[in-house]
XYZ file of C-alpha atoms in Angstrom:
639
model
C -8.709 -24.112 24.427
C -5.236 -24.682 23.902
C -3.222 -25.938 26.660
C 0.253 -24.056 27.393
C 2.006 -27.128 26.694
C 0.240 -27.790 24.116
C 1.381 -24.217 22.285
C 4.553 -24.836 23.250
C 4.711 -28.170 21.431
C 3.219 -26.656 18.362
C 5.878 -23.790 18.479
C 8.534 -26.316 18.123
C 7.768 -28.392 15.681
C 6.634 -25.115 13.330
C 10.699 -23.429 15.005
C 12.550 -26.540 14.645
C 13.364 -26.337 18.584
C 13.704 -29.738 20.273
C 10.605 -31.169 21.599
C 11.158 -33.545 25.337
C 11.542 -36.887 24.234
C 12.005 -36.589 20.237
C 14.891 -36.223 18.212
C 16.373 -32.443 18.400
C 16.219 -31.051 14.499
C 18.112 -27.754 13.087
C 15.861 -24.719 12.312
C 14.930 -24.083 8.620
C 17.694 -21.705 7.803
C 19.429 -24.060 8.581
C 18.092 -27.284 6.775
C 17.909 -24.842 3.151
C 21.997 -23.365 4.444
C 20.954 -20.128 5.285
C 21.312 -19.341 8.538
C 24.849 -17.343 7.905
C 23.077 -15.678 5.970
C 24.957 -10.856 6.303
C 22.068 -8.727 7.278
C 22.472 -5.370 5.621
C 19.589 -2.880 7.015
C 18.041 -0.162 5.384
C 17.720 2.636 6.952
C 18.426 1.765 10.250
C 18.332 5.067 13.354
C 19.422 3.068 16.568
C 19.769 4.448 19.990
C 22.590 2.177 22.049
C 22.734 3.156 25.420
C 25.866 5.541 26.198
C 25.758 6.255 22.831
C 25.713 8.711 19.678
C 22.663 7.875 16.905
C 24.304 5.479 14.297
C 22.946 5.653 10.662
C 23.471 2.636 8.969
C 23.875 2.666 5.096
C 21.386 2.384 2.402
C 21.472 -1.645 0.942
C 22.653 -1.363 -2.215
C 21.638 -5.017 -3.135
C 18.860 -4.625 -5.611
C 18.161 -7.225 -8.126
C 20.656 -9.712 -7.959
C 18.359 -12.174 -7.280
C 17.001 -11.298 -11.116
C 20.424 -11.569 -12.493
C 21.166 -14.748 -11.200
C 18.148 -16.036 -12.746
C 18.363 -14.332 -15.868
C 22.039 -16.135 -16.190
C 20.867 -19.275 -15.060
C 17.828 -21.554 -16.533
C 17.208 -23.023 -13.135
C 15.844 -19.570 -10.777
C 17.512 -18.828 -7.494
C 16.984 -20.079 -4.575
C 15.119 -16.513 -3.654
C 12.879 -16.469 -6.689
C 11.582 -19.877 -5.584
C 11.011 -18.685 -1.812
C 9.197 -15.868 -3.371
C 7.733 -17.235 -6.507
C 4.208 -16.787 -5.387
C 4.917 -13.095 -4.224
C 6.602 -12.391 -7.802
C 3.759 -13.042 -9.944
C 1.789 -10.300 -7.889
C 4.083 -7.486 -7.378
C 6.904 -8.624 -10.056
C 10.244 -8.213 -9.603
C 9.916 -4.299 -9.183
C 7.842 -4.780 -5.892
C 9.983 -7.433 -4.366
C 13.116 -5.435 -4.491
C 10.721 -2.465 -2.418
C 9.543 -5.098 -0.411
C 13.800 -6.693 0.298
C 15.379 -2.988 0.566
C 12.253 -2.294 3.792
C 12.092 -1.381 6.904
C 9.675 -0.854 9.286
C 9.172 -0.501 13.202
C 6.323 -1.720 15.705
C 6.276 -1.116 18.847
C 5.434 -3.231 21.544
C 6.075 -7.072 21.202
C 2.830 -7.672 21.469
C 0.795 -10.981 20.651
C -0.924 -9.324 17.687
C 2.712 -7.110 17.015
C 4.210 -10.807 16.530
C 2.540 -11.964 14.025
C 2.599 -8.765 11.972
C 6.425 -9.230 11.951
C 6.309 -12.680 11.422
C 4.161 -11.811 8.363
C 6.092 -8.977 6.830
C 9.614 -11.469 7.790
C 8.022 -14.227 5.858
C 7.470 -11.390 3.185
C 11.359 -11.104 2.552
C 10.689 -7.099 4.528
C 14.778 -6.706 5.492
C 14.528 -4.632 8.488
C 12.144 -5.115 11.529
C 13.159 -3.115 14.310
C 10.642 -4.219 17.944
C 10.043 -2.118 20.840
C 9.524 -3.286 23.776
C 11.001 -2.808 27.836
C 8.537 -5.308 29.080
C 9.635 -8.554 30.802
C 7.873 -12.201 29.623
C 5.597 -12.835 32.162
C 3.693 -16.646 32.346
C 0.295 -14.732 31.401
C 2.415 -13.472 27.812
C 3.372 -16.652 26.788
C 0.182 -18.492 27.095
C -1.299 -16.395 24.053
C 1.845 -15.389 22.210
C 2.937 -18.280 19.871
C 6.609 -16.513 20.168
C 7.703 -16.618 23.170
C 8.261 -19.550 25.645
C 8.887 -20.525 29.396
C 12.439 -20.417 28.915
C 11.801 -16.345 27.594
C 10.115 -15.979 31.865
C 11.897 -12.233 33.504
C 13.890 -11.438 29.853
C 12.961 -8.086 27.617
C 9.793 -9.075 25.744
C 10.862 -7.861 22.257
C 14.515 -9.796 22.781
C 12.719 -13.014 23.121
C 10.430 -12.095 20.529
C 12.724 -11.490 17.842
C 15.311 -14.579 18.915
C 12.607 -16.792 17.781
C 11.108 -14.587 15.556
C 14.305 -14.845 13.254
C 13.772 -18.393 13.532
C 11.320 -18.023 10.128
C 13.229 -15.394 8.905
C 14.120 -16.213 5.189
C 17.738 -14.366 3.916
C 18.843 -11.819 3.923
C 16.171 -10.414 6.839
C 16.226 -9.739 10.188
C 13.981 -8.892 13.017
C 15.803 -6.347 15.757
C 15.490 -5.829 19.352
C 15.542 -1.947 21.207
C 14.940 -2.332 25.271
C 12.949 1.234 24.332
C 9.826 2.312 23.776
C 9.217 5.026 20.799
C 7.841 7.851 22.734
C 9.201 11.492 22.971
C 12.185 11.006 25.125
C 13.142 7.867 22.011
C 12.758 10.861 19.843
C 14.138 13.697 21.612
C 17.089 11.886 22.055
C 18.549 12.518 18.708
C 20.531 15.117 17.611
C 19.966 14.804 13.989
C 17.239 12.578 12.187
C 19.408 12.025 9.494
C 17.283 8.624 7.931
C 13.792 9.215 9.657
C 13.035 9.266 5.653
C 14.507 5.767 4.683
C 11.468 3.762 6.937
C 8.581 2.602 5.359
C 6.411 2.935 7.786
C 6.149 3.209 12.146
C 3.567 0.594 13.966
C 2.241 0.849 17.194
C 0.587 -1.478 18.922
C -2.210 -1.479 21.948
C 0.357 1.925 22.794
C -1.477 4.297 25.316
C -2.227 7.822 23.830
C 0.924 9.243 24.186
C 3.245 8.074 22.003
C 1.150 6.849 19.329
C 0.454 10.603 19.144
C 4.278 12.159 19.037
C 4.727 8.573 16.205
C 2.323 10.304 14.295
C 3.966 13.583 14.587
C 7.394 12.486 13.685
C 6.086 10.451 10.567
C 3.875 12.760 9.718
C 7.197 15.518 9.307
C 8.583 13.015 7.635
C 6.253 11.476 5.192
C 6.721 8.133 6.603
C 3.087 6.437 7.250
C 1.991 5.231 10.438
C -0.547 2.554 11.893
C -1.978 2.220 14.638
C -3.682 -0.904 15.938
C -5.594 -1.082 19.387
C -7.298 -4.700 20.539
C -9.733 -5.620 23.027
C -11.273 -8.708 23.180
C -12.664 -9.964 20.427
C -12.579 -6.000 18.553
C -9.624 -3.758 17.108
C -9.182 -0.479 14.944
C -6.665 0.046 12.677
C -5.517 3.055 12.391
C -3.273 4.337 8.225
C -2.137 7.730 8.446
C -0.863 9.295 5.163
C 0.433 12.033 4.905
C 1.034 11.370 0.561
C 2.165 7.713 -0.939
C 2.255 7.611 -4.976
C 1.158 4.530 -6.771
C 2.288 2.955 -9.887
C -0.071 -0.307 -10.219
C 1.538 -3.315 -12.098
C -1.750 -4.790 -13.271
C -1.883 -7.311 -15.552
C -6.126 -6.659 -15.956
C -7.808 -4.887 -19.322
C -8.178 -1.961 -17.248
C -3.877 -1.626 -18.855
C -5.537 -2.301 -22.560
C -5.822 1.308 -24.091
C -6.392 0.013 -28.249
C -7.618 3.425 -28.964
C -10.387 3.285 -31.051
C -11.999 6.564 -31.429
C -8.302 8.627 -32.854
C -5.871 5.477 -34.110
C -2.332 6.784 -35.172
C -1.144 6.455 -38.534
C 0.135 3.723 -38.930
C -2.470 2.174 -36.671
C -5.166 4.092 -39.700
C -3.305 2.856 -42.222
C -3.430 -0.604 -41.489
C -7.626 -1.131 -41.148
C -7.685 0.826 -44.474
C -5.452 -1.768 -46.004
C -9.234 -4.139 -45.518
C -10.870 -4.130 -48.242
C -14.509 -6.309 -46.579
C -15.940 -6.288 -49.407
C -13.637 -8.477 -51.341
C -12.463 -10.548 -48.549
C -12.917 -14.248 -48.844
C -15.491 -15.950 -46.592
C -12.403 -17.382 -44.459
C -10.618 -14.250 -44.375
C -13.829 -12.224 -43.559
C -14.711 -14.400 -40.622
C -10.457 -13.478 -39.193
C -10.488 -9.726 -39.627
C -9.843 -8.522 -36.084
C -12.296 -7.566 -34.228
C -10.588 -4.341 -33.501
C -9.908 -3.440 -37.666
C -14.249 -4.345 -37.815
C -14.990 -1.702 -35.043
C -12.851 1.176 -36.257
C -13.437 0.074 -40.069
C -17.250 1.277 -39.240
C -16.881 3.722 -36.670
C -15.444 5.720 -39.793
C -18.171 5.514 -42.070
C -20.752 6.366 -38.206
C -18.619 9.726 -37.855
C -18.487 10.509 -41.675
C -22.340 10.568 -41.384
C -22.819 11.975 -38.069
C -20.396 15.140 -39.003
C -17.437 13.726 -37.665
C -18.619 12.953 -34.416
C -18.755 9.746 -32.103
C -21.701 8.192 -30.480
C -23.266 9.999 -28.158
C -26.995 8.179 -26.468
C -27.573 5.011 -26.940
C -30.351 4.852 -30.041
C -26.480 6.295 -31.738
C -24.856 3.107 -30.317
C -27.316 1.191 -31.677
C -27.500 2.423 -34.865
C -23.266 1.270 -34.884
C -24.429 -2.052 -33.384
C -26.826 -2.470 -36.846
C -23.984 -1.923 -38.960
C -22.116 -4.050 -37.816
C -24.043 -6.810 -37.729
C -25.337 -6.497 -41.077
C -21.669 -7.048 -42.209
C -21.862 -10.235 -40.654
C -22.800 -13.224 -43.851
C -23.292 -16.082 -41.295
C -23.196 -16.944 -37.353
C -20.416 -18.026 -37.034
C -17.836 -15.083 -37.601
C -17.627 -14.520 -34.068
C -15.498 -11.666 -35.243
C -17.689 -9.381 -35.511
C -19.584 -10.407 -31.586
C -16.718 -9.026 -30.501
C -16.184 -6.124 -32.441
C -20.086 -5.529 -31.035
C -19.009 -5.653 -27.346
C -16.227 -3.387 -28.339
C -19.051 -0.414 -29.418
C -18.460 0.998 -25.731
C -15.802 0.935 -24.779
C -14.807 2.933 -28.857
C -17.582 5.911 -28.135
C -15.759 6.276 -25.028
C -13.313 9.578 -26.050
C -9.980 9.020 -25.608
C -8.334 11.219 -23.127
C -6.495 12.321 -19.943
C -8.338 10.489 -16.864
C -9.455 13.292 -14.882
C -7.350 11.754 -11.751
C -4.121 12.267 -13.823
C -4.847 15.376 -14.906
C -5.241 17.045 -11.081
C -1.347 15.548 -10.922
C -1.008 17.776 -13.390
C -2.461 20.991 -12.105
C -1.174 19.755 -8.553
C 1.377 22.263 -6.922
C 4.166 19.630 -6.264
C 4.608 18.924 -9.855
C 6.011 22.699 -10.469
C 8.596 21.639 -6.875
C 11.127 18.337 -6.962
C 9.721 17.227 -4.096
C 12.279 16.173 -0.960
C 10.453 12.912 0.331
C 9.107 11.423 -3.038
C 11.229 13.549 -5.561
C 11.281 9.970 -8.154
C 7.232 10.507 -8.690
C 6.875 13.672 -9.289
C 9.463 13.668 -11.264
C 7.432 10.856 -13.686
C 4.294 13.161 -13.591
C 5.825 16.583 -14.420
C 7.796 14.443 -17.328
C 4.705 12.788 -18.446
C 2.612 16.450 -18.206
C 5.365 17.849 -20.875
C 4.962 14.448 -22.492
C 1.037 15.049 -23.554
C 1.715 18.109 -24.211
C 4.040 17.872 -27.086
C 1.847 14.341 -28.265
C 0.071 16.256 -31.246
C -3.420 14.720 -29.519
C -2.264 15.352 -26.566
C -2.901 11.099 -25.266
C -0.743 9.424 -22.310
C 1.741 7.061 -24.019
C 0.429 3.272 -25.408
C 0.375 0.551 -22.765
C 0.788 -1.254 -25.947
C -1.670 -3.779 -24.658
C -3.558 -6.406 -27.326
C -5.957 -8.558 -26.140
C -6.731 -11.880 -27.664
C -9.042 -11.651 -30.607
C -10.214 -14.116 -33.275
C -7.854 -13.503 -36.166
C -5.597 -15.526 -38.349
C -1.927 -15.477 -37.265
C -0.862 -13.454 -39.771
C -3.161 -10.121 -38.557
C -3.511 -10.336 -35.052
C 0.891 -10.650 -34.976
C 1.003 -7.898 -37.582
C -1.448 -5.682 -34.965
C 0.956 -6.580 -31.897
C 3.409 -5.103 -33.450
C 1.245 -2.016 -34.674
C 0.462 -1.422 -30.549
C 3.554 -2.242 -29.675
C 5.902 -0.193 -31.871
C 3.526 2.760 -31.218
C 4.331 2.606 -27.742
C 8.367 1.643 -27.973
C 7.885 4.883 -29.454
C 6.446 6.464 -26.973
C 8.468 4.695 -24.227
C 11.193 6.482 -25.668
C 9.580 9.550 -25.963
C 8.695 10.251 -23.044
C 12.515 8.593 -21.720
C 14.227 11.553 -23.658
C 11.163 14.387 -22.206
C 12.095 12.664 -18.424
C 16.106 13.688 -18.608
C 15.720 16.865 -20.123
C 12.651 17.758 -17.363
C 15.318 16.199 -14.789
C 18.307 18.356 -16.029
C 15.942 21.266 -15.503
C 14.869 20.572 -12.347
C 18.658 19.572 -11.827
C 19.424 23.267 -12.533
C 17.099 25.470 -11.191
C 18.965 25.369 -7.777
C 21.765 27.307 -9.195
C 20.373 29.774 -11.177
C 18.261 30.454 -7.972
C 21.852 30.571 -6.114
C 23.454 32.505 -8.454
C 20.580 35.288 -8.589
C 21.174 35.510 -4.703
C 23.740 37.087 -2.140
C 26.087 35.691 -1.948
C 25.597 34.011 2.171
C 22.750 32.623 0.593
C 24.135 30.707 -2.961
C 26.043 28.624 0.355
C 23.103 26.857 1.511
C 24.014 23.106 1.218
C 20.726 20.745 0.172
C 20.243 20.100 3.387
C 19.538 23.327 4.610
C 17.243 23.762 1.330
C 14.988 21.294 1.784
C 13.957 21.153 5.168
C 10.516 19.628 6.910
C 7.844 21.097 8.113
C 9.656 20.876 11.572
C 12.315 22.222 9.710
C 14.714 19.412 10.562
C 16.830 18.672 7.714
C 16.633 16.524 5.235
C 18.948 14.977 1.748
C 16.210 16.799 -0.523
C 15.055 14.653 -3.557
C 16.073 11.379 -5.265
C 15.428 10.674 -9.022
C 17.799 8.166 -9.507
C 15.598 4.938 -10.345
C 15.528 1.565 -12.789
C 14.517 1.518 -15.703
C 12.341 -1.214 -15.092
C 10.469 1.661 -12.861
C 9.871 4.090 -15.850
C 8.955 1.498 -18.291
C 6.207 0.476 -15.667
C 5.152 3.648 -14.998
C 4.899 4.386 -18.925
C 2.863 1.242 -19.196
C 0.654 1.870 -16.429
C 0.388 6.068 -16.267
C -4.099 5.564 -17.048
C -3.317 4.030 -13.679
C -1.574 5.906 -11.215
C -2.897 7.677 -7.810
C -1.618 9.779 -5.206
C -3.007 8.616 -1.605
C -3.245 11.625 0.858
C -4.947 11.226 4.667
C -5.286 13.251 7.566
C -3.287 13.767 10.549
C -3.102 12.151 14.052
C -5.700 14.564 15.128
C -8.450 14.713 12.023
C -11.824 12.289 12.454
C -13.947 10.632 9.877
C -15.666 11.961 7.849
C -19.659 12.112 9.453
C -19.869 10.348 12.828
C -22.468 11.520 14.627
C -24.887 10.640 11.217
C -23.477 7.320 11.089
C -24.025 6.940 14.367
C -27.371 7.764 14.937
C -28.230 5.232 12.087
C -26.313 2.053 14.199
C -28.564 3.531 16.775
C -31.876 3.038 14.732
C -33.738 -0.543 15.832
C -32.788 -3.395 13.660
C -29.303 -1.901 12.686
C -26.556 -4.712 13.213
C -23.692 -2.785 12.225
C -20.828 -1.321 14.960
C -18.724 0.016 12.813
C -18.971 4.044 14.966
C -20.066 1.822 18.176
C -16.800 0.454 18.191
C -14.857 3.883 16.873
C -16.558 6.129 19.537
C -15.908 2.614 22.984
C -11.965 2.609 21.510
C -11.753 6.112 21.423
C -13.388 6.084 25.794
C -11.003 3.342 26.293
C -7.942 5.119 25.240
C -8.665 7.840 27.515
C -9.626 5.761 29.805
C -5.907 4.554 29.857
C -4.400 7.975 29.756
C -6.539 8.147 32.983
C -5.414 5.003 35.058
C -1.542 4.558 33.716
C -2.457 2.445 31.047
C -4.279 0.354 32.995
C -7.635 -1.142 31.185
C -10.939 -1.295 32.245
C -12.261 -4.550 33.758
C -8.426 -5.476 34.958
C -8.877 -4.666 38.905
C -11.274 -7.372 40.800
C -14.385 -5.961 42.283
C -14.795 -2.940 40.001
C -16.050 -3.442 36.752
C -18.727 -1.419 37.446
C -17.068 1.190 38.225
C -15.065 0.937 35.286
C -18.411 0.354 33.200
C -19.844 3.912 34.914
C -16.123 5.077 34.026
C -16.126 4.549 30.473
C -19.753 5.516 30.133
C -18.717 8.727 31.818
C -16.285 9.532 28.957
C -18.195 8.426 26.030
C -20.960 10.683 26.692
C -18.399 13.450 27.015
C -17.083 12.053 23.941
C -20.765 12.321 21.904
C -21.174 15.303 22.997
C -17.410 17.299 22.132
C -18.292 15.055 18.580
C -21.894 16.788 17.869
C -24.165 14.828 19.856
C -27.194 16.205 20.626
C -29.287 14.573 23.293
C -31.630 16.001 25.947
C -31.897 12.361 28.216
C -27.800 12.260 29.301
C -27.575 8.546 28.429
C -25.621 6.179 26.476
C -27.245 4.112 23.974
C -27.661 1.082 24.279
C -25.805 0.159 21.230
C -23.021 1.931 22.563
C -23.685 0.709 26.462
C -23.327 -3.236 25.304
C -20.233 -2.427 23.344
C -18.855 -0.620 27.212
C -19.704 -3.603 29.250
C -18.191 -5.926 26.456
C -14.499 -3.896 26.546
C -15.000 -4.150 30.334
C -15.232 -7.888 30.013
C -12.856 -8.086 27.972
C -10.066 -6.937 30.640
C -8.023 -6.138 27.180
C -7.453 -9.507 27.109
C -5.067 -9.941 23.618
C -7.211 -13.891 22.068
C -4.779 -15.977 19.160
C -7.650 -16.152 16.402
C -7.667 -12.322 16.960
C -4.111 -11.085 16.358
C -3.449 -13.269 13.344
C -6.390 -11.951 12.092
C -4.842 -8.270 13.085
C -1.395 -9.131 11.816
C -2.829 -10.004 8.567
C -4.525 -7.167 7.796
C -1.932 -4.656 8.809
C 0.462 -6.410 7.675
C -1.256 -6.520 4.069
C -1.732 -2.749 4.742
C 1.922 -2.236 5.005
C 2.884 -4.594 1.831
C 0.894 -2.248 0.113
C 3.061 0.981 1.536
C 5.958 -0.552 0.922
C 5.508 -2.011 -2.753
C 3.475 1.083 -4.191
C 1.140 -0.830 -6.458
C -1.893 -1.553 -4.377
C -4.654 1.451 -3.209
C -3.860 1.287 1.104
C -6.424 1.532 3.998
C -6.724 4.876 4.537
C -9.416 5.162 7.459
C -9.437 3.296 10.443
C -10.602 0.117 10.400
C -12.697 -0.963 12.491
C -12.877 -5.790 13.007
C -16.020 -7.240 14.699
C -15.240 -10.337 15.926
C -18.638 -10.669 17.104
C -20.304 -10.339 13.978
C -17.097 -11.066 11.694
C -17.459 -8.192 9.649
C -15.007 -5.366 8.712
C -16.128 -1.301 8.603
C -14.609 1.141 6.511
C -13.845 4.609 8.663
C -12.820 7.411 5.936
C -11.443 10.415 6.445
């Protein structure tokens, strides 16, 4: 294991600090000419000592980097820096990351790894909370603390070194407080709370976790709760509601309307007279034309119905293969490969229909007004569309064809997609106007006193906190992305802090069977016992006091038996299962320590989930992830 001196030298080399016996070097930011970049945080609620809460204004820097890229031949510095990320979530996702703001409570080694990953990804504001001072024991396993940090505030020192790594316009800010009840109740007004993308509590006691989760739940802000102990960790993601608009490049975007072609596509297909084509032309007919041509013939012989079973699909396959003039006509083989997709009726997916029927679709939800405005507009588009279908994506896959036919077919799909997009934008404007006019109509129908209510009074949280109401302004890129991917939009809804994973006892019973090597639920119960132990013992971890290890184990065993009984564990013998005993003994042996490699791995998992939450393009964890470092395994417990 690396010594403290080795870690010091490695840390100094990475951060660009002087190493004893070597020539001092400038920081990475100085080398890039970025050290003096101005930081503009998004929605920052800050409380200074003896001062009132201050809310910074919302960032107006949106797409400047990509506008510069469009003007210059060479990409700007920011585009070069985040090139790989832009390929994953495109400019809209990177813009959201640049405007993101998160809070992390407790500057432990795991917290620092989370902050490091988010900072390097370009997250604009990371507020770190900790009121402890740096001890010698912290430096041994904490990469972002050094000997100069001894005796100083842990969050301040951690942020000092983290900011050496940060890209331009990103920062980690320190606070000598904790995210606890005293902190939240210290504000007269929580205005702007909803502007944060996530609050994270790392290795915090139950009381702090519950109060943070309570406030975040009220404002629809996701919460990530992390606990580590030795080689094991749990990551709990609490999401009240989160909309997902993917920007994928996969085959899922392909919508060819093979079973229900639009007029221009039908006309193009009918322009091919298969029997009169020369051999070269016949071998280059697009597969889309072939499958639709024979699908029309099949439907005319079967009362206008699509193939219903494998026998009928085989019949269609033989019809297509019979038209092949030689074995080299790959376009006909491609058409055969499209049979399954062609036999599936094109309709609105069930999960999208569920959004249409959601009560929020008829309201202006203050926490996600843009998404519900888009969904309501999409519902109206489907109603007005004669085919009752979603807008066309306009994506055409590669296929064997002559250039002229492929380009013509591609232009037909793109033209229809463009028309659908324009129609959607018109509906969007009408629906938005209708929503914005509704409050005025309601006010005119009420008495004079009620009509004077402000938007902040009209839109309140469940606990009565004021909000600014729904936000409807959105970039055109967001509208285009939504229309292109509307068949794959999702809405994530999870449980609050007091919700428990499903089927815990049946899963635990199965884990206790001989030969079962899964420890997911076992570790979950062990961490529940650990949380209660810390609450009863002033936030101490079991095993911290030398000579009391057996006593701590017995205390944990008593606690976990109560937890099992509360969850419905019905066993005659009052004994902790052997598997759970092993987990508890490992907790006592670990003494609540943080290991650098586990902190790094858990930090990567957590930051990845926060990026998913911030970009709203990938489905995040909605439950509890248990990482078992003894077996290098992870398990997911869903609510």
